[in-house]
Amino acid sequence: MDCSDKRGGARKNEETLEWTQKVIDHIKSFPTEESHYGRAKIKDRLYLSPDLNVSRMYRAFLEKHSTEYNGKPPISRQWYHEIFLTKFNLSFSMPRVDTCSTCDALNIRLKSGDASAKVDQELHHRRAEATTEAMSDDNKNAKTSDAYVVSFDLQQQMYLPQLTHTEMYYSQQLACCNLGIHDSTKDQGCMFLWSENYGGRGSTEITSCIYQYLTTQCNPGNKKKLIMWSDNCGGQNKNQYMMAMYLVLIANGVFDEVIHKFPVKGHTFLSCDRDFALIEKRKRKCKAMTIKDLIEIITGAAQKKPFTCTLVEEFHNFKDIAHAFLHTKKLGISQASQLRLTSTEFGSVMVAKGGSAAAAWCDPIKIVKDGVGIDDLKNLELHLSRTKTGVPQKKRADITKMLPYLMPEAWAYFEELLAESAPESNGTTN
């Protein structure tokens, strides 16, 4: 007697094709997003909510189609999983660490028998280790050196409300961004949190939050040298808008020297990553329904030195300053491992292509336009404004469907949020 499972396999009858299509349509119904952290992205890979897994999706599928069959489910979990793997390029947890395209390419060369690949790999790893050692030294000496040391990064996006019923998995939620700033001089994690109806996750939001921190919270005292560490993301951290912000700081005497350092791509582990790990751990235990809940999760994540959390609703626009005063095409910023700006060479940037403390600096490269001096960037009137207004239209319907499942306080929060007019753009931060 054949006792094998007849639900799977390669049956080609109409019923099989019909149920296969239902599985495909069901998987397509879940909201997806691109990776934020993997700079060398896996081609066409999209990411589902980290709250999901195949088992939950399968149970949701059976629940959705429960009236269409009696007794034995027409689709086994194994069959559902096979369709998930073969018909889609999806994953659940977004990759937290940058992938290193150089390491990937070198491994391929090694496997193909390229004799020179071993030498190139050794040089690449030495360069990465030298940069990591320099970062470790900066953090270790932050309290006693003449430099104020800070690292920053965006945490993986968080979503509101955190409901767990089945229908939630098909809905788009409100995205929230958290910029983590770790002050190594004070050994303090400082967070800047905003929801997508106020801003996105681009250079405007990043530079503004860093400027706010450096001018209102860090209190450098006699330390006039600033060392910044961040990953190599050009769109957020490595651009002319960041240079404009540093020039404004120097012009106003907040610092006399700023060095921005970038670890080797794919070998990044910043101090703020440890802070994010604590937040994620607490978030798994505490469900956030509103932005207020997220603030409580963040500030309660670290026991010894609780994180501070600033709720942000408006941002300084350093893009306008950069466009008005800077010309950075000659800088070659994408190849830089370190960038250095000083008051003595105001308006110029020095570049180092190595990340170690002994790396050689190139001659200063002028980045301000002709006729621009320190007085032009001193005491500038920096306006605050929202970079986005309202929740995108296609999310509003999903959020509205969630309201019956919310307690009064959360209901009121989302009712007020939905009362704002939707932005003209159809884009989302997801």
PDB file of N, CA and C in Angstrom, residues 297-387:
ATOM      1  N   ILE A 297      10.190  51.872  24.732  1.00  0.00           N
ATOM      2  CA  ILE A 297      11.022  50.694  24.456  1.00  0.00           C
ATOM      3  C   ILE A 297      12.481  51.099  24.328  1.00  0.00           C
ATOM      4  N   ILE A 298      12.743  52.173  23.599  1.00  0.00           N
ATOM      5  CA  ILE A 298      14.120  52.632  23.374  1.00  0.00           C
ATOM      6  C   ILE A 298      14.765  53.087  24.677  1.00  0.00           C
ATOM      7  N   THR A 299      14.066  53.918  25.441  1.00  0.00           N
ATOM      8  CA  THR A 299      14.656  54.453  26.672  1.00  0.00           C
ATOM      9  C   THR A 299      14.772  53.395  27.767  1.00  0.00           C
ATOM     10  N   GLY A 300      14.029  52.294  27.643  1.00  0.00           N
ATOM     11  CA  GLY A 300      14.106  51.228  28.643  1.00  0.00           C
ATOM     12  C   GLY A 300      14.972  50.059  28.228  1.00  0.00           C
ATOM     13  N   ALA A 301      15.636  50.162  27.075  1.00  0.00           N
ATOM     14  CA  ALA A 301      16.388  49.022  26.540  1.00  0.00           C
ATOM     15  C   ALA A 301      17.717  48.791  27.242  1.00  0.00           C
ATOM     16  N   ALA A 302      18.354  49.837  27.721  1.00  0.00           N
ATOM     17  CA  ALA A 302      19.658  49.723  28.394  1.00  0.00           C
ATOM     18  C   ALA A 302      19.483  50.038  29.870  1.00  0.00           C
ATOM     19  N   GLN A 303      19.911  49.126  30.728  1.00  0.00           N
ATOM     20  CA  GLN A 303      19.689  49.289  32.158  1.00  0.00           C
ATOM     21  C   GLN A 303      20.722  50.202  32.819  1.00  0.00           C
ATOM     22  N   LYS A 304      22.007  49.997  32.507  1.00  0.00           N
ATOM     23  CA  LYS A 304      23.058  50.757  33.194  1.00  0.00           C
ATOM     24  C   LYS A 304      23.077  52.219  32.767  1.00  0.00           C
ATOM     25  N   LYS A 305      23.036  52.443  31.456  1.00  0.00           N
ATOM     26  CA  LYS A 305      23.022  53.805  30.921  1.00  0.00           C
ATOM     27  C   LYS A 305      21.870  53.912  29.930  1.00  0.00           C
ATOM     28  N   PRO A 306      20.688  54.262  30.407  1.00  0.00           N
ATOM     29  CA  PRO A 306      19.529  54.333  29.512  1.00  0.00           C
ATOM     30  C   PRO A 306      19.778  55.266  28.329  1.00  0.00           C
ATOM     31  N   PHE A 307      19.293  54.862  27.171  1.00  0.00           N
ATOM     32  CA  PHE A 307      19.432  55.699  25.986  1.00  0.00           C
ATOM     33  C   PHE A 307      18.517  56.916  26.099  1.00  0.00           C
ATOM     34  N   THR A 308      18.957  58.023  25.538  1.00  0.00           N
ATOM     35  CA  THR A 308      18.060  59.155  25.361  1.00  0.00           C
ATOM     36  C   THR A 308      17.346  58.978  24.024  1.00  0.00           C
ATOM     37  N   CYS A 309      16.176  59.554  23.904  1.00  0.00           N
ATOM     38  CA  CYS A 309      15.423  59.448  22.647  1.00  0.00           C
ATOM     39  C   CYS A 309      14.742  60.778  22.361  1.00  0.00           C
ATOM     40  N   THR A 310      15.081  61.373  21.233  1.00  0.00           N
ATOM     41  CA  THR A 310      14.498  62.641  20.807  1.00  0.00           C
ATOM     42  C   THR A 310      13.510  62.380  19.678  1.00  0.00           C
ATOM     43  N   LEU A 311      12.267  62.794  19.872  1.00  0.00           N
ATOM     44  CA  LEU A 311      11.259  62.653  18.823  1.00  0.00           C
ATOM     45  C   LEU A 311      11.407  63.827  17.859  1.00  0.00           C
ATOM     46  N   VAL A 312      11.591  63.526  16.581  1.00  0.00           N
ATOM     47  CA  VAL A 312      11.878  64.556  15.577  1.00  0.00           C
ATOM     48  C   VAL A 312      10.679  64.726  14.652  1.00  0.00           C
ATOM     49  N   GLU A 313      10.289  65.980  14.448  1.00  0.00           N
ATOM     50  CA  GLU A 313       9.178  66.270  13.536  1.00  0.00           C
ATOM     51  C   GLU A 313       9.565  67.265  12.449  1.00  0.00           C
ATOM     52  N   GLU A 314      10.725  67.934  12.611  1.00  0.00           N
ATOM     53  CA  GLU A 314      11.207  68.880  11.604  1.00  0.00           C
ATOM     54  C   GLU A 314      12.715  68.724  11.438  1.00  0.00           C
ATOM     55  N   PHE A 315      13.207  69.102  10.266  1.00  0.00           N
ATOM     56  CA  PHE A 315      14.612  68.874   9.939  1.00  0.00           C
ATOM     57  C   PHE A 315      15.244  70.112   9.301  1.00  0.00           C
ATOM     58  N   HIS A 316      16.540  70.320   9.610  1.00  0.00           N
ATOM     59  CA  HIS A 316      17.325  71.348   8.917  1.00  0.00           C
ATOM     60  C   HIS A 316      17.643  70.855   7.512  1.00  0.00           C
ATOM     61  N   ASN A 317      17.603  71.765   6.547  1.00  0.00           N
ATOM     62  CA  ASN A 317      17.854  71.377   5.159  1.00  0.00           C
ATOM     63  C   ASN A 317      19.259  71.800   4.736  1.00  0.00           C
ATOM     64  N   PHE A 318      20.232  70.894   4.906  1.00  0.00           N
ATOM     65  CA  PHE A 318      21.604  71.199   4.497  1.00  0.00           C
ATOM     66  C   PHE A 318      21.816  71.011   2.997  1.00  0.00           C
ATOM     67  N   LYS A 319      20.834  70.449   2.313  1.00  0.00           N
ATOM     68  CA  LYS A 319      20.940  70.335   0.856  1.00  0.00           C
ATOM     69  C   LYS A 319      20.989  71.716   0.217  1.00  0.00           C
ATOM     70  N   ASP A 320      20.119  72.615   0.678  1.00  0.00           N
ATOM     71  CA  ASP A 320      20.091  73.964   0.114  1.00  0.00           C
ATOM     72  C   ASP A 320      21.415  74.679   0.346  1.00  0.00           C
ATOM     73  N   ILE A 321      22.008  74.471   1.530  1.00  0.00           N
ATOM     74  CA  ILE A 321      23.296  75.097   1.836  1.00  0.00           C
ATOM     75  C   ILE A 321      24.376  74.541   0.924  1.00  0.00           C
ATOM     76  N   ALA A 322      24.384  73.223   0.748  1.00  0.00           N
ATOM     77  CA  ALA A 322      25.384  72.595  -0.124  1.00  0.00           C
ATOM     78  C   ALA A 322      25.253  73.094  -1.555  1.00  0.00           C
ATOM     79  N   HIS A 323      24.034  73.173  -2.054  1.00  0.00           N
ATOM     80  CA  HIS A 323      23.828  73.615  -3.436  1.00  0.00           C
ATOM     81  C   HIS A 323      24.203  75.082  -3.621  1.00  0.00           C
ATOM     82  N   ALA A 324      24.017  75.876  -2.576  1.00  0.00           N
ATOM     83  CA  ALA A 324      24.308  77.310  -2.680  1.00  0.00           C
ATOM     84  C   ALA A 324      25.791  77.624  -2.553  1.00  0.00           C
ATOM     85  N   PHE A 325      26.523  76.850  -1.749  1.00  0.00           N
ATOM     86  CA  PHE A 325      27.895  77.231  -1.415  1.00  0.00           C
ATOM     87  C   PHE A 325      28.979  76.256  -1.874  1.00  0.00           C
ATOM     88  N   LEU A 326      28.630  75.006  -2.177  1.00  0.00           N
ATOM     89  CA  LEU A 326      29.666  73.993  -2.420  1.00  0.00           C
ATOM     90  C   LEU A 326      29.719  73.529  -3.870  1.00  0.00           C
ATOM     91  N   HIS A 327      30.908  73.036  -4.215  1.00  0.00           N
ATOM     92  CA  HIS A 327      31.135  72.402  -5.518  1.00  0.00           C
ATOM     93  C   HIS A 327      32.122  71.266  -5.266  1.00  0.00           C
ATOM     94  N   THR A 328      31.610  70.027  -5.197  1.00  0.00           N
ATOM     95  CA  THR A 328      32.422  68.908  -4.693  1.00  0.00           C
ATOM     96  C   THR A 328      32.796  67.873  -5.750  1.00  0.00           C
ATOM     97  N   LYS A 329      32.614  68.179  -7.019  1.00  0.00           N
ATOM     98  CA  LYS A 329      32.865  67.173  -8.059  1.00  0.00           C
ATOM     99  C   LYS A 329      34.312  66.696  -8.094  1.00  0.00           C
ATOM    100  N   LYS A 330      35.251  67.546  -7.721  1.00  0.00           N
ATOM    101  CA  LYS A 330      36.668  67.173  -7.771  1.00  0.00           C
ATOM    102  C   LYS A 330      37.110  66.367  -6.555  1.00  0.00           C
ATOM    103  N   LEU A 331      36.228  66.216  -5.590  1.00  0.00           N
ATOM    104  CA  LEU A 331      36.625  65.601  -4.318  1.00  0.00           C
ATOM    105  C   LEU A 331      36.839  64.097  -4.431  1.00  0.00           C
ATOM    106  N   GLY A 332      36.085  63.406  -5.251  1.00  0.00           N
ATOM    107  CA  GLY A 332      36.197  61.947  -5.328  1.00  0.00           C
ATOM    108  C   GLY A 332      35.816  61.292  -4.020  1.00  0.00           C
ATOM    109  N   ILE A 333      34.703  61.738  -3.459  1.00  0.00           N
ATOM    110  CA  ILE A 333      34.318  61.329  -2.109  1.00  0.00           C
ATOM    111  C   ILE A 333      34.032  59.834  -1.998  1.00  0.00           C
ATOM    112  N   SER A 334      33.593  59.215  -3.077  1.00  0.00           N
ATOM    113  CA  SER A 334      33.216  57.800  -3.006  1.00  0.00           C
ATOM    114  C   SER A 334      34.405  56.894  -2.710  1.00  0.00           C
ATOM    115  N   GLN A 335      35.623  57.339  -3.046  1.00  0.00           N
ATOM    116  CA  GLN A 335      36.823  56.526  -2.833  1.00  0.00           C
ATOM    117  C   GLN A 335      37.501  56.796  -1.489  1.00  0.00           C
ATOM    118  N   ALA A 336      36.970  57.743  -0.728  1.00  0.00           N
ATOM    119  CA  ALA A 336      37.629  58.165   0.507  1.00  0.00           C
ATOM    120  C   ALA A 336      37.374  57.190   1.648  1.00  0.00           C
ATOM    121  N   SER A 337      38.428  56.917   2.427  1.00  0.00           N
ATOM    122  CA  SER A 337      38.287  56.180   3.683  1.00  0.00           C
ATOM    123  C   SER A 337      38.187  57.138   4.862  1.00  0.00           C
ATOM    124  N   GLN A 338      38.736  58.359   4.671  1.00  0.00           N
ATOM    125  CA  GLN A 338      38.656  59.393   5.692  1.00  0.00           C
ATOM    126  C   GLN A 338      38.521  60.749   5.000  1.00  0.00           C
ATOM    127  N   LEU A 339      37.767  61.639   5.624  1.00  0.00           N
ATOM    128  CA  LEU A 339      37.617  63.016   5.151  1.00  0.00           C
ATOM    129  C   LEU A 339      37.948  63.953   6.306  1.00  0.00           C
ATOM    130  N   ARG A 340      38.727  64.988   6.019  1.00  0.00           N
ATOM    131  CA  ARG A 340      39.174  65.889   7.092  1.00  0.00           C
ATOM    132  C   ARG A 340      38.913  67.346   6.699  1.00  0.00           C
ATOM    133  N   LEU A 341      38.240  68.067   7.584  1.00  0.00           N
ATOM    134  CA  LEU A 341      37.979  69.490   7.392  1.00  0.00           C
ATOM    135  C   LEU A 341      38.515  70.244   8.599  1.00  0.00           C
ATOM    136  N   THR A 342      39.131  71.401   8.387  1.00  0.00           N
ATOM    137  CA  THR A 342      39.719  72.176   9.483  1.00  0.00           C
ATOM    138  C   THR A 342      39.399  73.656   9.323  1.00  0.00           C
ATOM    139  N   SER A 343      39.528  74.386  10.422  1.00  0.00           N
ATOM    140  CA  SER A 343      39.316  75.838  10.376  1.00  0.00           C
ATOM    141  C   SER A 343      40.465  76.542   9.674  1.00  0.00           C
ATOM    142  N   THR A 344      41.673  75.983   9.763  1.00  0.00           N
ATOM    143  CA  THR A 344      42.836  76.617   9.113  1.00  0.00           C
ATOM    144  C   THR A 344      42.794  76.469   7.597  1.00  0.00           C
ATOM    145  N   GLU A 345      42.150  75.438   7.113  1.00  0.00           N
ATOM    146  CA  GLU A 345      41.987  75.235   5.661  1.00  0.00           C
ATOM    147  C   GLU A 345      40.490  75.263   5.342  1.00  0.00           C
ATOM    148  N   PHE A 346      39.817  76.292   5.855  1.00  0.00           N
ATOM    149  CA  PHE A 346      38.361  76.340   5.737  1.00  0.00           C
ATOM    150  C   PHE A 346      37.934  76.355   4.270  1.00  0.00           C
ATOM    151  N   GLY A 347      36.945  75.529   3.975  1.00  0.00           N
ATOM    152  CA  GLY A 347      36.440  75.451   2.611  1.00  0.00           C
ATOM    153  C   GLY A 347      37.102  74.385   1.774  1.00  0.00           C
ATOM    154  N   SER A 348      38.062  73.672   2.377  1.00  0.00           N
ATOM    155  CA  SER A 348      38.749  72.590   1.677  1.00  0.00           C
ATOM    156  C   SER A 348      38.612  71.296   2.467  1.00  0.00           C
ATOM    157  N   VAL A 349      38.804  70.180   1.771  1.00  0.00           N
ATOM    158  CA  VAL A 349      38.733  68.859   2.394  1.00  0.00           C
ATOM    159  C   VAL A 349      39.978  68.082   2.032  1.00  0.00           C
ATOM    160  N   MET A 350      40.545  67.388   3.021  1.00  0.00           N
ATOM    161  CA  MET A 350      41.651  66.470   2.772  1.00  0.00           C
ATOM    162  C   MET A 350      41.101  65.048   2.772  1.00  0.00           C
ATOM    163  N   VAL A 351      41.601  64.232   1.874  1.00  0.00           N
ATOM    164  CA  VAL A 351      41.116  62.865   1.699  1.00  0.00           C
ATOM    165  C   VAL A 351      42.230  61.876   1.982  1.00  0.00           C
ATOM    166  N   ALA A 352      41.917  60.811   2.725  1.00  0.00           N
ATOM    167  CA  ALA A 352      42.832  59.682   2.901  1.00  0.00           C
ATOM    168  C   ALA A 352      42.135  58.441   2.363  1.00  0.00           C
ATOM    169  N   LYS A 353      42.855  57.663   1.574  1.00  0.00           N
ATOM    170  CA  LYS A 353      42.265  56.458   0.986  1.00  0.00           C
ATOM    171  C   LYS A 353      42.523  55.212   1.818  1.00  0.00           C
ATOM    172  N   GLY A 354      43.251  55.374   2.920  1.00  0.00           N
ATOM    173  CA  GLY A 354      43.451  54.293   3.874  1.00  0.00           C
ATOM    174  C   GLY A 354      42.764  54.640   5.180  1.00  0.00           C
ATOM    175  N   GLY A 355      42.371  53.615   5.932  1.00  0.00           N
ATOM    176  CA  GLY A 355      41.617  53.865   7.145  1.00  0.00           C
ATOM    177  C   GLY A 355      42.425  53.842   8.426  1.00  0.00           C
ATOM    178  N   SER A 356      43.717  53.529   8.348  1.00  0.00           N
ATOM    179  CA  SER A 356      44.533  53.443   9.561  1.00  0.00           C
ATOM    180  C   SER A 356      44.934  54.831  10.039  1.00  0.00           C
ATOM    181  N   ALA A 357      45.428  54.893  11.283  1.00  0.00           N
ATOM    182  CA  ALA A 357      45.871  56.171  11.837  1.00  0.00           C
ATOM    183  C   ALA A 357      47.061  56.736  11.080  1.00  0.00           C
ATOM    184  N   ALA A 358      47.821  55.873  10.418  1.00  0.00           N
ATOM    185  CA  ALA A 358      49.017  56.313   9.691  1.00  0.00           C
ATOM    186  C   ALA A 358      48.739  56.613   8.218  1.00  0.00           C
ATOM    187  N   ALA A 359      47.487  56.599   7.806  1.00  0.00           N
ATOM    188  CA  ALA A 359      47.150  56.814   6.395  1.00  0.00           C
ATOM    189  C   ALA A 359      47.580  58.201   5.935  1.00  0.00           C
ATOM    190  N   ALA A 360      48.031  58.288   4.698  1.00  0.00           N
ATOM    191  CA  ALA A 360      48.499  59.556   4.131  1.00  0.00           C
ATOM    192  C   ALA A 360      47.314  60.396   3.654  1.00  0.00           C
ATOM    193  N   TRP A 361      47.411  61.715   3.925  1.00  0.00           N
ATOM    194  CA  TRP A 361      46.383  62.647   3.485  1.00  0.00           C
ATOM    195  C   TRP A 361      46.809  63.320   2.183  1.00  0.00           C
ATOM    196  N   CYS A 362      45.862  63.520   1.298  1.00  0.00           N
ATOM    197  CA  CYS A 362      46.163  64.256   0.072  1.00  0.00           C
ATOM    198  C   CYS A 362      46.175  65.753   0.375  1.00  0.00           C
ATOM    199  N   ASP A 363      46.623  66.553  -0.572  1.00  0.00           N
ATOM    200  CA  ASP A 363      46.583  68.006  -0.407  1.00  0.00           C
ATOM    201  C   ASP A 363      45.131  68.468  -0.313  1.00  0.00           C
ATOM    202  N   PRO A 364      44.889  69.582   0.388  1.00  0.00           N
ATOM    203  CA  PRO A 364      43.513  70.075   0.521  1.00  0.00           C
ATOM    204  C   PRO A 364      42.854  70.324  -0.839  1.00  0.00           C
ATOM    205  N   ILE A 365      41.608  69.912  -0.953  1.00  0.00           N
ATOM    206  CA  ILE A 365      40.832  70.108  -2.175  1.00  0.00           C
ATOM    207  C   ILE A 365      39.705  71.095  -1.870  1.00  0.00           C
ATOM    208  N   LYS A 366      39.684  72.183  -2.608  1.00  0.00           N
ATOM    209  CA  LYS A 366      38.680  73.213  -2.365  1.00  0.00           C
ATOM    210  C   LYS A 366      37.294  72.703  -2.751  1.00  0.00           C
ATOM    211  N   ILE A 367      36.321  72.870  -1.846  1.00  0.00           N
ATOM    212  CA  ILE A 367      34.955  72.421  -2.147  1.00  0.00           C
ATOM    213  C   ILE A 367      33.938  73.563  -2.109  1.00  0.00           C
ATOM    214  N   VAL A 368      34.347  74.760  -1.656  1.00  0.00           N
ATOM    215  CA  VAL A 368      33.408  75.887  -1.681  1.00  0.00           C
ATOM    216  C   VAL A 368      33.522  76.609  -3.017  1.00  0.00           C
ATOM    217  N   LYS A 369      32.451  77.219  -3.425  1.00  0.00           N
ATOM    218  CA  LYS A 369      32.453  77.965  -4.677  1.00  0.00           C
ATOM    219  C   LYS A 369      33.313  79.221  -4.546  1.00  0.00           C
ATOM    220  N   ASP A 370      33.739  79.755  -5.658  1.00  0.00           N
ATOM    221  CA  ASP A 370      34.562  80.964  -5.654  1.00  0.00           C
ATOM    222  C   ASP A 370      33.838  82.090  -4.933  1.00  0.00           C
ATOM    223  N   GLY A 371      34.593  82.784  -4.068  1.00  0.00           N
ATOM    224  CA  GLY A 371      34.044  83.912  -3.344  1.00  0.00           C
ATOM    225  C   GLY A 371      33.378  83.563  -2.032  1.00  0.00           C
ATOM    226  N   VAL A 372      33.230  82.262  -1.745  1.00  0.00           N
ATOM    227  CA  VAL A 372      32.596  81.836  -0.495  1.00  0.00           C
ATOM    228  C   VAL A 372      33.648  81.747   0.603  1.00  0.00           C
ATOM    229  N   GLY A 373      33.384  82.391   1.749  1.00  0.00           N
ATOM    230  CA  GLY A 373      34.303  82.366   2.880  1.00  0.00           C
ATOM    231  C   GLY A 373      33.607  81.938   4.153  1.00  0.00           C
ATOM    232  N   ILE A 374      34.361  81.960   5.238  1.00  0.00           N
ATOM    233  CA  ILE A 374      33.833  81.472   6.513  1.00  0.00           C
ATOM    234  C   ILE A 374      32.637  82.286   6.990  1.00  0.00           C
ATOM    235  N   ASP A 375      32.634  83.610   6.689  1.00  0.00           N
ATOM    236  CA  ASP A 375      31.528  84.456   7.139  1.00  0.00           C
ATOM    237  C   ASP A 375      30.208  84.100   6.459  1.00  0.00           C
ATOM    238  N   ASP A 376      30.297  83.553   5.244  1.00  0.00           N
ATOM    239  CA  ASP A 376      29.073  83.181   4.528  1.00  0.00           C
ATOM    240  C   ASP A 376      28.358  82.010   5.200  1.00  0.00           C
ATOM    241  N   LEU A 377      29.127  81.156   5.874  1.00  0.00           N
ATOM    242  CA  LEU A 377      28.538  79.984   6.525  1.00  0.00           C
ATOM    243  C   LEU A 377      28.394  80.170   8.037  1.00  0.00           C
ATOM    244  N   LYS A 378      28.766  81.337   8.518  1.00  0.00           N
ATOM    245  CA  LYS A 378      28.657  81.624   9.944  1.00  0.00           C
ATOM    246  C   LYS A 378      27.305  82.276  10.230  1.00  0.00           C
ATOM    247  N   ASN A 379      26.692  81.836  11.277  1.00  0.00           N
ATOM    248  CA  ASN A 379      25.407  82.396  11.709  1.00  0.00           C
ATOM    249  C   ASN A 379      24.336  82.349  10.620  1.00  0.00           C
ATOM    250  N   LEU A 380      24.376  81.300   9.806  1.00  0.00           N
ATOM    251  CA  LEU A 380      23.314  81.100   8.820  1.00  0.00           C
ATOM    252  C   LEU A 380      21.992  80.842   9.540  1.00  0.00           C
ATOM    253  N   GLU A 381      20.924  81.341   8.979  1.00  0.00           N
ATOM    254  CA  GLU A 381      19.610  81.059   9.544  1.00  0.00           C
ATOM    255  C   GLU A 381      19.146  79.709   9.011  1.00  0.00           C
ATOM    256  N   LEU A 382      19.181  78.713   9.871  1.00  0.00           N
ATOM    257  CA  LEU A 382      18.818  77.355   9.469  1.00  0.00           C
ATOM    258  C   LEU A 382      17.341  77.110   9.768  1.00  0.00           C
ATOM    259  N   HIS A 383      16.575  76.912   8.721  1.00  0.00           N
ATOM    260  CA  HIS A 383      15.138  76.713   8.885  1.00  0.00           C
ATOM    261  C   HIS A 383      14.820  75.240   9.127  1.00  0.00           C
ATOM    262  N   LEU A 384      13.802  75.010   9.921  1.00  0.00           N
ATOM    263  CA  LEU A 384      13.321  73.657  10.184  1.00  0.00           C
ATOM    264  C   LEU A 384      12.028  73.419   9.413  1.00  0.00           C
ATOM    265  N   SER A 385      11.910  72.244   8.836  1.00  0.00           N
ATOM    266  CA  SER A 385      10.678  71.904   8.126  1.00  0.00           C
ATOM    267  C   SER A 385      10.547  70.390   8.024  1.00  0.00           C
ATOM    268  N   ARG A 386       9.351  69.926   7.758  1.00  0.00           N
ATOM    269  CA  ARG A 386       9.127  68.510   7.507  1.00  0.00           C
ATOM    270  C   ARG A 386       9.569  68.184   6.088  1.00  0.00           C
ATOM    271  N   THR A 387      10.143  67.012   5.904  1.00  0.00           N
ATOM    272  CA  THR A 387      10.504  66.602   4.548  1.00  0.00           C
ATOM    273  C   THR A 387       9.382  65.800   3.900  1.00  0.00           C
TER     274      THR A 387
END
